[in-house]
CSV table of C-alpha atoms in Angstrom, one decimal:
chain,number,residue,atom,x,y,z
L,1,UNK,CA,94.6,120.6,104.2
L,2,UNK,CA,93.1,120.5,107.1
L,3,UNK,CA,95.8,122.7,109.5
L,4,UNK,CA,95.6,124.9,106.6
L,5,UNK,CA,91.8,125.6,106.6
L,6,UNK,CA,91.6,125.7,110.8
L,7,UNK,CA,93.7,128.3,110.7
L,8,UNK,CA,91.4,130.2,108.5
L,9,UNK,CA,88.6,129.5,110.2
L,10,UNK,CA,90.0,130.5,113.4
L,11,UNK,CA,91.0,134.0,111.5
L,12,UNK,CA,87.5,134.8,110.3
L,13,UNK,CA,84.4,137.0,112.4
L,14,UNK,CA,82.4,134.4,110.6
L,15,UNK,CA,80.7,131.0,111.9
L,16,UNK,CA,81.8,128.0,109.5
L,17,UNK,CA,79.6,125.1,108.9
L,18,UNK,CA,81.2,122.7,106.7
L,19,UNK,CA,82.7,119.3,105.1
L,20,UNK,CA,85.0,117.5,102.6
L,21,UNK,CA,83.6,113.8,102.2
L,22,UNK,CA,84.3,110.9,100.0
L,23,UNK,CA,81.0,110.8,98.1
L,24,UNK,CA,80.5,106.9,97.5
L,25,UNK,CA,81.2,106.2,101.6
L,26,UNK,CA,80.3,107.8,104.6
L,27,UNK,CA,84.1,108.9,105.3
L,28,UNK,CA,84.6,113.1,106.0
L,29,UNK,CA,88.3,114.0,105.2
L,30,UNK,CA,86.9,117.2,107.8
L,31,UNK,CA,84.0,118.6,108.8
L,32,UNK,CA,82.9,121.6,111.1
L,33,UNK,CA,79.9,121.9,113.2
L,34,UNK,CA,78.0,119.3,110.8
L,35,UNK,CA,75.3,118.9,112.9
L,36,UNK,CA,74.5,122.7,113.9
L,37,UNK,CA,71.2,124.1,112.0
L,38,UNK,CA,71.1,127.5,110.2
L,39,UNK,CA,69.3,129.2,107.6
L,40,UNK,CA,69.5,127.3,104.0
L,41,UNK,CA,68.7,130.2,101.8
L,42,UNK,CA,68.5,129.0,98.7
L,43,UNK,CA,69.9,125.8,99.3
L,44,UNK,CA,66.5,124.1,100.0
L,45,UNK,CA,66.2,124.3,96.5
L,46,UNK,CA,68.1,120.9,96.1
L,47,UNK,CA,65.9,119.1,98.1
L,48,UNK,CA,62.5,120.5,96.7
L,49,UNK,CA,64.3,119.7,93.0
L,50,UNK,CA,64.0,116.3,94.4
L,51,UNK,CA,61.4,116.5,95.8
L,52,UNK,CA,59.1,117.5,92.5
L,53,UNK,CA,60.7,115.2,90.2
L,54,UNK,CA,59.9,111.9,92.5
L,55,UNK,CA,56.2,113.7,92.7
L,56,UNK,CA,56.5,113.1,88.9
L,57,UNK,CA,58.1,109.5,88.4
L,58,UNK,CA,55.8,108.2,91.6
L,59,UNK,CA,52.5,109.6,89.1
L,60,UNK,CA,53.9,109.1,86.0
L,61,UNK,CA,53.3,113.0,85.3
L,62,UNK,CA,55.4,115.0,82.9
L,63,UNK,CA,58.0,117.3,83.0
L,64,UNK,CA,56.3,119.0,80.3
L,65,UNK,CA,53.2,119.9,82.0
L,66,UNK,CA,52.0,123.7,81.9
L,67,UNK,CA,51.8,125.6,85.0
L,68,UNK,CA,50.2,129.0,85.1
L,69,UNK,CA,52.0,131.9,86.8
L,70,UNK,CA,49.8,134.6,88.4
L,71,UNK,CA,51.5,138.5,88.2
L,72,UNK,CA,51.0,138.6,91.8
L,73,UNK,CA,53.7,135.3,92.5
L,74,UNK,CA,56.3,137.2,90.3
L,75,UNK,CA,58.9,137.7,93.2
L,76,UNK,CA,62.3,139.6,93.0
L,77,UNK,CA,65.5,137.9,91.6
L,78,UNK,CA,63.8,135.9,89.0
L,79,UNK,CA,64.1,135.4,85.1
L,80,UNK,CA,60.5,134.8,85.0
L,81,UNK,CA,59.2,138.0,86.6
L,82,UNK,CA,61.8,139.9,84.4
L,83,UNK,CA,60.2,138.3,81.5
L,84,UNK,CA,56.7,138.4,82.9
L,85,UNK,CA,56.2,135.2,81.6
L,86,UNK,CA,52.3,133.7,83.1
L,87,UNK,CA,52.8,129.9,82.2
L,88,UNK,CA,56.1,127.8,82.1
L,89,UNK,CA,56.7,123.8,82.4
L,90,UNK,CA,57.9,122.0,85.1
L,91,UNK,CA,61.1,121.2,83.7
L,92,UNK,CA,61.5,125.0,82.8
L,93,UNK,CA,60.5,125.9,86.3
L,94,UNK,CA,63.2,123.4,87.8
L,95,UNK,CA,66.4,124.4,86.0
L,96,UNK,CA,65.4,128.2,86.6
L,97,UNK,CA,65.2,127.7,90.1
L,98,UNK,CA,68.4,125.8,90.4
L,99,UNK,CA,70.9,127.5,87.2
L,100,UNK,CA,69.8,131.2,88.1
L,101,UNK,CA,68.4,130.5,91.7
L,102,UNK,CA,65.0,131.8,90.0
L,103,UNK,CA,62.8,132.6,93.3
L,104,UNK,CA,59.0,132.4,91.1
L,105,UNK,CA,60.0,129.5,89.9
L,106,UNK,CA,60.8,128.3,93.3
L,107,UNK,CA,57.7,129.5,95.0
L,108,UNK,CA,55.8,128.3,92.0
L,109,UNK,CA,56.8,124.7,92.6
L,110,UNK,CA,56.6,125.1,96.4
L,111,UNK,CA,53.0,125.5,95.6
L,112,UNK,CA,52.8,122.8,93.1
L,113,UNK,CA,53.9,120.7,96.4
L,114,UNK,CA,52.5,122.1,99.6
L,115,UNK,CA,55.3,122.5,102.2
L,116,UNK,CA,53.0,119.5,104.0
L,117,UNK,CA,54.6,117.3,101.6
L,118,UNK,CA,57.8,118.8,100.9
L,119,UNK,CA,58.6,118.6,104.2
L,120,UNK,CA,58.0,115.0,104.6
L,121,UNK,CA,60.0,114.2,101.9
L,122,UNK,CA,62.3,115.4,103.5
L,123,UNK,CA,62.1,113.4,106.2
L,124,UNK,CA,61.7,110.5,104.1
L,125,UNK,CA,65.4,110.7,102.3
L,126,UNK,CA,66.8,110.9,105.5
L,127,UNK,CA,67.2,114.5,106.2
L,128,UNK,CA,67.1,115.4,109.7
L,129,UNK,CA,67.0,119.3,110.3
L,130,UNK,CA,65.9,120.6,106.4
L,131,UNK,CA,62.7,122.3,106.5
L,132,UNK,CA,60.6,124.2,104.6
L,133,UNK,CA,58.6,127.1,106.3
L,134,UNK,CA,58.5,130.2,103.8
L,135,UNK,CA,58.2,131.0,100.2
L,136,UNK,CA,61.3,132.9,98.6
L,137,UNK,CA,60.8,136.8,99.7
L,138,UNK,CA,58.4,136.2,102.2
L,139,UNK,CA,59.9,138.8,104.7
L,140,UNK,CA,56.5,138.8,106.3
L,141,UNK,CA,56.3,135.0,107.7
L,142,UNK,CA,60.3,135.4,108.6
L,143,UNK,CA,59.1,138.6,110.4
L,144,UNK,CA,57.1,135.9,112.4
L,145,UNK,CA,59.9,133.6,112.9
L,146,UNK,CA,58.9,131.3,109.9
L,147,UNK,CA,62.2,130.5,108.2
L,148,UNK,CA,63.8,127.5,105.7
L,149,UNK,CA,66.8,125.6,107.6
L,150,UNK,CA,69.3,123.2,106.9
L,151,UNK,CA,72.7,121.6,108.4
L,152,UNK,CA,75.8,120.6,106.9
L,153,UNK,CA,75.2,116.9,107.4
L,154,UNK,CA,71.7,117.2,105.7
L,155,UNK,CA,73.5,118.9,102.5
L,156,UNK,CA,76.7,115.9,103.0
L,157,UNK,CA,74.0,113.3,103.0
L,158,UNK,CA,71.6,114.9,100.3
L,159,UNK,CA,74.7,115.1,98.0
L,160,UNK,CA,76.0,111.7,98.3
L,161,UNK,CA,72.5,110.1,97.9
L,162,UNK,CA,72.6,112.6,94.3
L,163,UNK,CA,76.0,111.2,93.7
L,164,UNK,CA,74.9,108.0,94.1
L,165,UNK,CA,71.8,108.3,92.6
L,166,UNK,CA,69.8,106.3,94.8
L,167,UNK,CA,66.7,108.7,94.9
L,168,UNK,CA,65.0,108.8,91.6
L,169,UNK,CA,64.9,106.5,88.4
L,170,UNK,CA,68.3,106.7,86.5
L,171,UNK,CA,67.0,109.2,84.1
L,172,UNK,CA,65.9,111.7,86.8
L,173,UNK,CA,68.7,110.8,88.5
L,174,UNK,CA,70.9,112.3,85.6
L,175,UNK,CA,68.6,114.8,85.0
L,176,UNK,CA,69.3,116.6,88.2
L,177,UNK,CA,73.2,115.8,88.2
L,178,UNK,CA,72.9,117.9,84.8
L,179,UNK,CA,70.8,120.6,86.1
L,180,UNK,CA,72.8,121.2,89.2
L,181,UNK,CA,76.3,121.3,87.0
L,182,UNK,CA,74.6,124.1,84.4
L,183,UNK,CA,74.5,126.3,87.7
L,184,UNK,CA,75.8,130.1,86.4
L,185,UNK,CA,76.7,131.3,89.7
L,186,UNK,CA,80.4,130.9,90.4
L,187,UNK,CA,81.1,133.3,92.9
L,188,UNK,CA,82.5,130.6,95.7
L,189,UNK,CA,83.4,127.1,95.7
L,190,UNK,CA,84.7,128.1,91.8
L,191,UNK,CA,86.2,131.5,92.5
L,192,UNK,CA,89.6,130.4,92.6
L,193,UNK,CA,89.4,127.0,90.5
L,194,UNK,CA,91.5,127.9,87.4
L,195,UNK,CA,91.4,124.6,85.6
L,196,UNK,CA,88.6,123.3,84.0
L,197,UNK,CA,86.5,121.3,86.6
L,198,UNK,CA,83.5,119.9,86.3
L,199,UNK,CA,81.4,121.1,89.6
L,200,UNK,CA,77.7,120.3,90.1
L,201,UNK,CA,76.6,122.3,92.6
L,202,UNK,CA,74.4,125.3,94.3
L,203,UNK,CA,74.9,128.4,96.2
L,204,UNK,CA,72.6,130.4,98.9
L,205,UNK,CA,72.9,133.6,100.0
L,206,UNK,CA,71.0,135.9,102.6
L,207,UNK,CA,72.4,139.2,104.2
L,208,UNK,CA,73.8,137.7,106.8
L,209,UNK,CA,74.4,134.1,105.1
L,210,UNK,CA,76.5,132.5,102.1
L,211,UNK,CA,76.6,129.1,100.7
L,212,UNK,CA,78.1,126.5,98.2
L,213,UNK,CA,77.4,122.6,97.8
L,214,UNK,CA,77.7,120.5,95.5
L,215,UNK,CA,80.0,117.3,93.8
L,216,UNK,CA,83.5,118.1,92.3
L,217,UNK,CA,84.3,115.8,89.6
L,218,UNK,CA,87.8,115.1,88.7
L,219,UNK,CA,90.4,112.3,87.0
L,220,UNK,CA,92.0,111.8,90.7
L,221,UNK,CA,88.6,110.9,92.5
L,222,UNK,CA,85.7,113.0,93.2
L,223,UNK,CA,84.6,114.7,96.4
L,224,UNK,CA,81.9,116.6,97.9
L,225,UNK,CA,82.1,119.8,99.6
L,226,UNK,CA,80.0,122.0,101.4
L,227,UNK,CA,80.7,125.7,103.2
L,228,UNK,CA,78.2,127.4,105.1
L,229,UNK,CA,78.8,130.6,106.8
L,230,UNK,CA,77.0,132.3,109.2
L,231,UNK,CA,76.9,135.8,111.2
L,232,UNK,CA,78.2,137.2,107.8
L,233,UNK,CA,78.4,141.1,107.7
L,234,UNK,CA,79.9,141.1,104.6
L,235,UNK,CA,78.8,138.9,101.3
L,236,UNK,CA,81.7,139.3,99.0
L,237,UNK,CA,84.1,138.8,101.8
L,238,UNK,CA,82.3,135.7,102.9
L,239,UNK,CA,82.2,134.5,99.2
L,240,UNK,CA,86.1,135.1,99.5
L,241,UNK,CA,86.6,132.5,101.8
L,242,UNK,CA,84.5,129.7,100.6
L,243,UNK,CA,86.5,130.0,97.1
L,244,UNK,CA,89.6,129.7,99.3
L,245,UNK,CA,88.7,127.3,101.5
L,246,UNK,CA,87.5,124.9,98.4
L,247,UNK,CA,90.9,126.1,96.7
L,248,UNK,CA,92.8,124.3,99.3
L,249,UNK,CA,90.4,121.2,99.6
L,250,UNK,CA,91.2,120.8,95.5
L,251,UNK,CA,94.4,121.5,95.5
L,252,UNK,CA,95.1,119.1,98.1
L,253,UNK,CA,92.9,115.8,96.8
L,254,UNK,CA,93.0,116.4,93.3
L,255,UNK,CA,96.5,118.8,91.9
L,256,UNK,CA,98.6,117.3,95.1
L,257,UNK,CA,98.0,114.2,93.4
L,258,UNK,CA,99.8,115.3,89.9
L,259,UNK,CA,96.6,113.4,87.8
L,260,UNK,CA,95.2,116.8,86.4
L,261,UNK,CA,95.7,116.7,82.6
């Protein structure tokens, strides 16, 4: 696995940021450049889903609480603008955001928060180099040098802590396993994954960036993986190589080891 994917790294024009880890330890079967920080796109969704529910269990709010959505927060790339919908729940809001990357909902619940707070939850759960610094869309504050960052061991430790469920109560705990594996975007880490696997996970993508994390699940022993790539000049092609890259990581840990069904 691992002579197979350094040779494709050393291949692409593309910077690669990424692991394979054992999600109940702190063992990596590989990583690359885990500690380097780049843009999270929409990854820093994950940790603001977290983020919100444990606003929720620490105050004993509900997930079925209202928020109103002014015309003027519609962004781009959003069920909600599309649907011109002005109100929505929490729980609404936080599986849009995740299943279709939904950018209202995301900047909805940013301000629900205030990055003040989202940030230092951040630092609470252990994550050294995620921050929050912009709403989805706001090409104005990333004009100023204002963006949303992240590192490859913030998304390895985030997804273990997930796995583990160590974060919330066991219900919200669930909760945001299920909402992570209802994603609908499956154009990397499950490009190439022709058997039925169970992945929760989520993607970003910028421009110039593409990237998937997440937990797969499987009969053989589940694993986390995360690829992160950089200096991209071409999406799809980028997209390519995540879905090959994770290909080989589940070929290798789970069909190598004949217990697929």
């Amino acid at each position: 696995m691992g002579r197979t994917i350094k040779q494709m790294l050393q291949e692409t024009p593309y910077k690669v940021h990424m692991f394979v880890k054992e999600p109940k330890t702190e063992q990596f079967f590989m990583n690359e450049r885990l500690e380097e920080v780049f843009q999270s796109a929409s990854l820093i969704k994950v940790p603001i889903l977290l983020a919100v529910l444990n606003y929720l269990e620490s105050n004993n709010k509900s997930l079925e609480q209202e928020m109103k959505i002014a015309p003027e927060e519609w962004v781009d790339f959003s069920v909600i603008s599309e649907q011109r919908l002005e109100q929505s729940t929490i729980y609404e809001l936080l599986v849009w955001m995740i299943i279709t990357s939904d950018n209202t909902a995301t900047n909805v619940l940013i301000d629900f928060l205030g990055m003040d707070v989202l940030n230092q939850y951040f630092r609470e759960i252990g994550l050294l180099h995620t921050t929050i610094q912009r709403k989805m869309m706001d090409v104005e504050r990333l004009a100023k040098g204002f963006d949303n960052t992240t590192s490859a061991r913030d998304m390895a430790h985030l997804f273990s802590r997930i796995y583990r469920r160590d974060l919330l109560s066991p219900a919200f705990s669930e909760l945001t396993l299920d909402i992570l594996s209802r994603q609908r975007v499956h154009e990397s880490l499950k490009r190439y994954l022709v058997d039925d696997v169970k992945l929760a996970h989520k993607t970003g993508g910028l421009d110039t960036v593409d990237h998937d994390v997440g937990i797969v699940y499987s009969s053989s022993g589940d694993y986390l993986i995360g690829v992160f790539i950089t200096e991209v000049t071409n999406n799809d092609q980028a997209r390519q190589l995540i879905g090959r890259i994770s290909k080989v990581v589940y070929d290798d840990l789970v069909k190598r080891k004949g217990m697929i069904k």
